[in-house]
Short mmCIF file of N, CA, C and O in Angstrom, two decimals:
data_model
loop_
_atom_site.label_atom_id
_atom_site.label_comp_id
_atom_site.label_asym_id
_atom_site.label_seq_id
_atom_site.Cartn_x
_atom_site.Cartn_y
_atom_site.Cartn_z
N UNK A 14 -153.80 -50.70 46.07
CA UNK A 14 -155.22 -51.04 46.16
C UNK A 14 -155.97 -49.91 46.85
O UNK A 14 -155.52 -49.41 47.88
N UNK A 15 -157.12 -49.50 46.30
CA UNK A 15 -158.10 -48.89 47.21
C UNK A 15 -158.19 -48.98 48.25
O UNK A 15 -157.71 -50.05 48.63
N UNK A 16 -158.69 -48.22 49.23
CA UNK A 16 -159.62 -48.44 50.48
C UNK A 16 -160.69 -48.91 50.29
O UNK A 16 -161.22 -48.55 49.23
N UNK A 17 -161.35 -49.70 51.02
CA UNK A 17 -162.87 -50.96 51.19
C UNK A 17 -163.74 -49.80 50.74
O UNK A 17 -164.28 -49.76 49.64
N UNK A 18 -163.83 -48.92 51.59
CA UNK A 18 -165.00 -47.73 51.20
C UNK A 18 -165.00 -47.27 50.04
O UNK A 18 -166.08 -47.06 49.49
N UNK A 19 -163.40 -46.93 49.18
CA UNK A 19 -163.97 -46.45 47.86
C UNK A 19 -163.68 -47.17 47.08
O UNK A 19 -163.40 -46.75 45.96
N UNK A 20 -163.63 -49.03 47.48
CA UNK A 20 -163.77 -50.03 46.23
C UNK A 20 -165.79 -50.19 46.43
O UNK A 20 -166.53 -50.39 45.46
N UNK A 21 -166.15 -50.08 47.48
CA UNK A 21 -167.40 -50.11 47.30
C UNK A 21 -168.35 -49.34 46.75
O UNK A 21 -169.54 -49.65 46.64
N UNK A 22 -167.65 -47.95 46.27
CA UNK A 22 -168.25 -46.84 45.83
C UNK A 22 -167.58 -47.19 44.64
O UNK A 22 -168.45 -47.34 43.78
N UNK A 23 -166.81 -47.34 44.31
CA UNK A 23 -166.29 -48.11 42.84
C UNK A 23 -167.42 -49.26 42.11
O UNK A 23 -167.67 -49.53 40.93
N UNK A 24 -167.60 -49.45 42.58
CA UNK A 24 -168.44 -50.89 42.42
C UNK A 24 -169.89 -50.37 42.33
O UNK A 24 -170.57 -50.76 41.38
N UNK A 25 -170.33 -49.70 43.05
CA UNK A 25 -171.90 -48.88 43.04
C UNK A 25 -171.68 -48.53 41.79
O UNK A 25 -172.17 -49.24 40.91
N UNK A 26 -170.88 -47.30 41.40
CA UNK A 26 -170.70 -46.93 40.47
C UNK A 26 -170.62 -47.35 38.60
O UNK A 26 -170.98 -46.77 37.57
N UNK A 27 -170.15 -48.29 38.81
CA UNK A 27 -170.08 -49.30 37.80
C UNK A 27 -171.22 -50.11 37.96
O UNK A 27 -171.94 -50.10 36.96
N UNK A 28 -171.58 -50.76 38.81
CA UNK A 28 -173.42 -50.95 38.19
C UNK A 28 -174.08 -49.92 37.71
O UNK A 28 -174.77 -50.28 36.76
N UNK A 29 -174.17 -48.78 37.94
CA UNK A 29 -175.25 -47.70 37.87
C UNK A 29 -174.46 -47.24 36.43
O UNK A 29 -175.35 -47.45 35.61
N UNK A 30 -173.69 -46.91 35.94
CA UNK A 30 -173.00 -46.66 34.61
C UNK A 30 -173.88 -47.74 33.70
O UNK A 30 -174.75 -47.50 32.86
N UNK A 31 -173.40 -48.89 34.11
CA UNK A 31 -173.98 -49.76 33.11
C UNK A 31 -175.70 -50.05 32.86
O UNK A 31 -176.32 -50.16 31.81
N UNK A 32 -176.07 -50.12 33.99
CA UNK A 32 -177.51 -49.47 33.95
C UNK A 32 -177.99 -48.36 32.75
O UNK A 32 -178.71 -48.47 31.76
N UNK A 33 -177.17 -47.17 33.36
CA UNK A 33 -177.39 -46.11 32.85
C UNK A 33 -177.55 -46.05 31.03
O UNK A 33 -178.43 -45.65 30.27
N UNK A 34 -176.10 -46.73 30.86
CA UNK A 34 -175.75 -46.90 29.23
C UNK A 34 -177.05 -47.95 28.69
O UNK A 34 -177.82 -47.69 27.77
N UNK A 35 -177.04 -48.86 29.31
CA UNK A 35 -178.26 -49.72 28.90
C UNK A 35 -179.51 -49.29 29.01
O UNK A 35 -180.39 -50.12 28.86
N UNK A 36 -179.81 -48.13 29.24
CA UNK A 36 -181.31 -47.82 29.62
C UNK A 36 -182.28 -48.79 28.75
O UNK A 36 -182.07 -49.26 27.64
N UNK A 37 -183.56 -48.98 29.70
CA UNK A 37 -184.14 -49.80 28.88
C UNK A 37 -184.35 -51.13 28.37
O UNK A 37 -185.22 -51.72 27.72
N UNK A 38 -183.25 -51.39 28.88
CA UNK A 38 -182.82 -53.05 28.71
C UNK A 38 -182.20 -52.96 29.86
O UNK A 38 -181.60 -52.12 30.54
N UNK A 39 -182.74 -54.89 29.93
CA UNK A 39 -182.73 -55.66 30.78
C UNK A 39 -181.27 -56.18 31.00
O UNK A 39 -180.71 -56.71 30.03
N UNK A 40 -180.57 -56.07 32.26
CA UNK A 40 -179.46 -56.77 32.35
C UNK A 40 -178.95 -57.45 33.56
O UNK A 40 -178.96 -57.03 34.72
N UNK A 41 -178.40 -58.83 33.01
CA UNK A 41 -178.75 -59.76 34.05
C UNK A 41 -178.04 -59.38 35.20
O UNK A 41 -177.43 -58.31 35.29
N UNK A 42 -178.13 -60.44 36.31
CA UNK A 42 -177.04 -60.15 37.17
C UNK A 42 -175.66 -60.60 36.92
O UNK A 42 -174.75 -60.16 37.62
N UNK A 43 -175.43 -61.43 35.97
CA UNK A 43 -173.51 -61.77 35.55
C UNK A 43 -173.64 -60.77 34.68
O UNK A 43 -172.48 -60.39 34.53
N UNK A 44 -174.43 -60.00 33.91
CA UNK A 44 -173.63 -58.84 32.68
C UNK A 44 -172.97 -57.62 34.14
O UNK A 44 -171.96 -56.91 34.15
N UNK A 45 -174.14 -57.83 35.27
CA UNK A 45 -173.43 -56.56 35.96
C UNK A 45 -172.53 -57.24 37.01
O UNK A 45 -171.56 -56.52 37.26
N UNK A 46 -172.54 -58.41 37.73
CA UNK A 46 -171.65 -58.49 38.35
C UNK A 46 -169.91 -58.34 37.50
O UNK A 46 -168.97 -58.01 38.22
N UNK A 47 -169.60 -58.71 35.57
CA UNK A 47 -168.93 -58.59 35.21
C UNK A 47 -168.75 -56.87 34.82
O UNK A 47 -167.70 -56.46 34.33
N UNK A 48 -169.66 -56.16 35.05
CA UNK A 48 -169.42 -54.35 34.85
C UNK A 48 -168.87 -53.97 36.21
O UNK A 48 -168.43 -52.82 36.23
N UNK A 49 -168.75 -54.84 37.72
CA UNK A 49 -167.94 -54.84 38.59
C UNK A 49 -166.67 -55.52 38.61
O UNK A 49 -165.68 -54.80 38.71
N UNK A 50 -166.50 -56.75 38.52
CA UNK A 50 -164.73 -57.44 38.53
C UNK A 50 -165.01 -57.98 37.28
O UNK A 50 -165.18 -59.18 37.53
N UNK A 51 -165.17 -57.81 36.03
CA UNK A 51 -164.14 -58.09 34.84
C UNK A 51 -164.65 -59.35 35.07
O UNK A 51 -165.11 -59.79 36.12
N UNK A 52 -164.45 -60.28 33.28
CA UNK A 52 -165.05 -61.55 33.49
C UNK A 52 -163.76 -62.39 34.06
O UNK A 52 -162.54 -62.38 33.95
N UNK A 53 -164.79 -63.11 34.73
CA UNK A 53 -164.39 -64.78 35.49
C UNK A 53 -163.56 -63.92 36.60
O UNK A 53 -162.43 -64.34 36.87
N UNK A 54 -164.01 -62.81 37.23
CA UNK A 54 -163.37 -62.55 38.18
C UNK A 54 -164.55 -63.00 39.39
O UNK A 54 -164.46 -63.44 40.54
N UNK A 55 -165.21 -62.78 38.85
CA UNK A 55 -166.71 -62.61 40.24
C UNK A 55 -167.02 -63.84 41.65
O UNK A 55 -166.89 -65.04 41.43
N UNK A 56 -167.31 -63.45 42.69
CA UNK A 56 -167.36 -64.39 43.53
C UNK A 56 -169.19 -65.13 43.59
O UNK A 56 -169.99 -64.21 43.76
N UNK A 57 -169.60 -65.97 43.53
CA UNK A 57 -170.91 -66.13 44.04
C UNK A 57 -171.64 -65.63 45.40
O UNK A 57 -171.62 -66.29 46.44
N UNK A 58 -172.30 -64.35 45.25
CA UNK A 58 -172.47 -63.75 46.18
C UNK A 58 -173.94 -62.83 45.75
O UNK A 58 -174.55 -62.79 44.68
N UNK A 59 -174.18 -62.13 47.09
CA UNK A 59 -175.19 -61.15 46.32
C UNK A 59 -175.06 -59.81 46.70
O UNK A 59 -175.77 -59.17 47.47
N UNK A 60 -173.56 -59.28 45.73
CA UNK A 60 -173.03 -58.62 45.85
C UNK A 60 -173.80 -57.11 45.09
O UNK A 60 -173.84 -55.97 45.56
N UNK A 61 -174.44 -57.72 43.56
CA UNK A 61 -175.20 -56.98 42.47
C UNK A 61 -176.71 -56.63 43.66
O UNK A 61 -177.52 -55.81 43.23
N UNK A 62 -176.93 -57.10 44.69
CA UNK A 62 -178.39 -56.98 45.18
C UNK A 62 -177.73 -55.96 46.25
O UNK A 62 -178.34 -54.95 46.59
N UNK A 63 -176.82 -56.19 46.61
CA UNK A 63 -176.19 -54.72 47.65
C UNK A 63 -176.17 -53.94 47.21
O UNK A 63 -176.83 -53.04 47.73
N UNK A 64 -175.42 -53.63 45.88
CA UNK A 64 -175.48 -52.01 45.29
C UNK A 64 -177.02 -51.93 44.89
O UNK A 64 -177.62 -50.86 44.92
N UNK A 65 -177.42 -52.73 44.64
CA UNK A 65 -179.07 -52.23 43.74
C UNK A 65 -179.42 -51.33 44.91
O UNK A 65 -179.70 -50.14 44.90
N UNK A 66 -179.32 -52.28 46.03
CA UNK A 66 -179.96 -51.58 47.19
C UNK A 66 -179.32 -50.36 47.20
O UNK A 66 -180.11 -49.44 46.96
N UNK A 67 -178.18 -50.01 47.39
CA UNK A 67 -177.85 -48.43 48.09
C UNK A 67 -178.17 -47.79 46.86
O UNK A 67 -178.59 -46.65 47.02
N UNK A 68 -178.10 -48.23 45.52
CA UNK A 68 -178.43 -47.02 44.51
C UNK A 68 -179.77 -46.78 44.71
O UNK A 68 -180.13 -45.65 44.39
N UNK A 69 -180.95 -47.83 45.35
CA UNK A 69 -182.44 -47.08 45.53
C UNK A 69 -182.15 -46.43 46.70
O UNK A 69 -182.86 -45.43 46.71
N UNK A 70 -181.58 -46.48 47.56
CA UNK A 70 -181.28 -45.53 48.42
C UNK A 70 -181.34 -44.24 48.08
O UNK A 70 -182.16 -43.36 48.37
N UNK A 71 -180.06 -44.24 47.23
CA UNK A 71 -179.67 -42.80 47.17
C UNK A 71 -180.48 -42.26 45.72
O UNK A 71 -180.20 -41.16 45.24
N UNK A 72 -181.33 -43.01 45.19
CA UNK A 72 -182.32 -41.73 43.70
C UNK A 72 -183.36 -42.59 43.96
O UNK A 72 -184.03 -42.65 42.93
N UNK A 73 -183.96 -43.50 45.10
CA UNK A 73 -185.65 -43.86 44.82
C UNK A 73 -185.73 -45.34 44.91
O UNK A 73 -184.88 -46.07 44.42
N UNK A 74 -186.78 -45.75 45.56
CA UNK A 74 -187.36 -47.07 45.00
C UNK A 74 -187.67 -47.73 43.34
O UNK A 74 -187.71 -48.84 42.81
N UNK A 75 -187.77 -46.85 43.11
CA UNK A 75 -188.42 -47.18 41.38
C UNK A 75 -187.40 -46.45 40.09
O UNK A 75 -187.79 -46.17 38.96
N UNK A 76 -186.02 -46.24 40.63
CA UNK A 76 -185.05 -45.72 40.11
C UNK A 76 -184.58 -46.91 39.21
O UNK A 76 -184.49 -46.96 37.98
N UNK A 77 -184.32 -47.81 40.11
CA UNK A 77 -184.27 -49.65 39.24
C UNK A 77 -184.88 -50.61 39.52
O UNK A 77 -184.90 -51.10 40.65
N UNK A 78 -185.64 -51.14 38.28
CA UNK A 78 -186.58 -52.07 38.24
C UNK A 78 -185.96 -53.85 38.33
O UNK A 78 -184.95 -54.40 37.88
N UNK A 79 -186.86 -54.23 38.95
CA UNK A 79 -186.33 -55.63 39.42
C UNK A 79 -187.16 -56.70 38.71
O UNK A 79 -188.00 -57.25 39.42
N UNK A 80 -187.04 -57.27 36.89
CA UNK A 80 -187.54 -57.97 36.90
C UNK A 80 -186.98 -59.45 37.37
O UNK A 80 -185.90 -59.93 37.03
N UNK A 81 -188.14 -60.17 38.38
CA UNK A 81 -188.01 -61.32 38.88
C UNK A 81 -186.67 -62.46 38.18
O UNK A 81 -185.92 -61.55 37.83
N UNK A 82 -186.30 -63.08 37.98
CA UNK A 82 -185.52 -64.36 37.47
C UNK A 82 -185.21 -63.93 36.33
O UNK A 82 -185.00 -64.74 35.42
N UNK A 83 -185.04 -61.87 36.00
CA UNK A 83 -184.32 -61.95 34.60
C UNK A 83 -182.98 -60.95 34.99
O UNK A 83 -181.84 -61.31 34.71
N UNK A 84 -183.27 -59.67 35.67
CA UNK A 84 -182.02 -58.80 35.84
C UNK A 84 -182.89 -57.55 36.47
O UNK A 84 -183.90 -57.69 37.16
N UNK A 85 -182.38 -56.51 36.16
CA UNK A 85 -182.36 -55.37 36.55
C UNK A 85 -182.47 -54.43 35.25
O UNK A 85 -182.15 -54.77 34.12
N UNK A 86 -182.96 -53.25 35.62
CA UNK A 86 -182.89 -52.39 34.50
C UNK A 86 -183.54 -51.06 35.07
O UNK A 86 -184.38 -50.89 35.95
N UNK A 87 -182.81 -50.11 34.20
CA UNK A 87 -183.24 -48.58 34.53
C UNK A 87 -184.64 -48.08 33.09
O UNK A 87 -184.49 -48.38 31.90
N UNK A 88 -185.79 -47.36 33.63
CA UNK A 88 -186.33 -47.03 32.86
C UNK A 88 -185.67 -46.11 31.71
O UNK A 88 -184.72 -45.39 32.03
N UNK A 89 -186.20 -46.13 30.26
CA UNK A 89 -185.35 -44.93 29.92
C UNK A 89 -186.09 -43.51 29.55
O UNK A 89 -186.85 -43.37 28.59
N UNK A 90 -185.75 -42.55 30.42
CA UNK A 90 -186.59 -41.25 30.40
C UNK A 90 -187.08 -41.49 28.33
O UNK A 90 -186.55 -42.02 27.35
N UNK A 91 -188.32 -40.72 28.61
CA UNK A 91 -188.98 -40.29 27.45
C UNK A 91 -188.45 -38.85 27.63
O UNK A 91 -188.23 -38.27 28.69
N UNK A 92 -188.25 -38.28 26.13
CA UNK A 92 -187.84 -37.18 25.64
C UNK A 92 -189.25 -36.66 25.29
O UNK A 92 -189.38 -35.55 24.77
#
């Protein structure tokens, strides 16, 4: 097993991937809590609102958008 520190950087990581791939679309919090532990692994927690947080940390407030009672989502750059 990992160390706590780089299952938590594991886990950042894998939200922000899936974000990433999804640009543009909306995704809930079970599509990403399952892009962290695999389905029917997940605990009821607000585990998806911790990483949101350190990923605006580390690229911005407005890096990921929070719509209300639907999910999360990354804008997707215009070309």
């Amino acid at each position: 097993a990992e160390p706590p520190d780089m299952r938590g950087l594991l886990r950042e990581l894998a939200i922000l991937e899936a974000l990433m791939e999804n640009a543009g679309r909306v995704m809930s919090r079970a599509q990403l809590e399952a892009s962290i532990y695999g389905w029917g692994e997940g605990a009821e927690s607000n585990t998806v609102e911790v990483y949101v947080h350190y990923l605006r940390k580390k690229f911005g407030a407005d890096f990921i958008r929070t719509l209300r009672g639907v999910g999360y989502m990354i804008v997707k750059p215009e070309r």
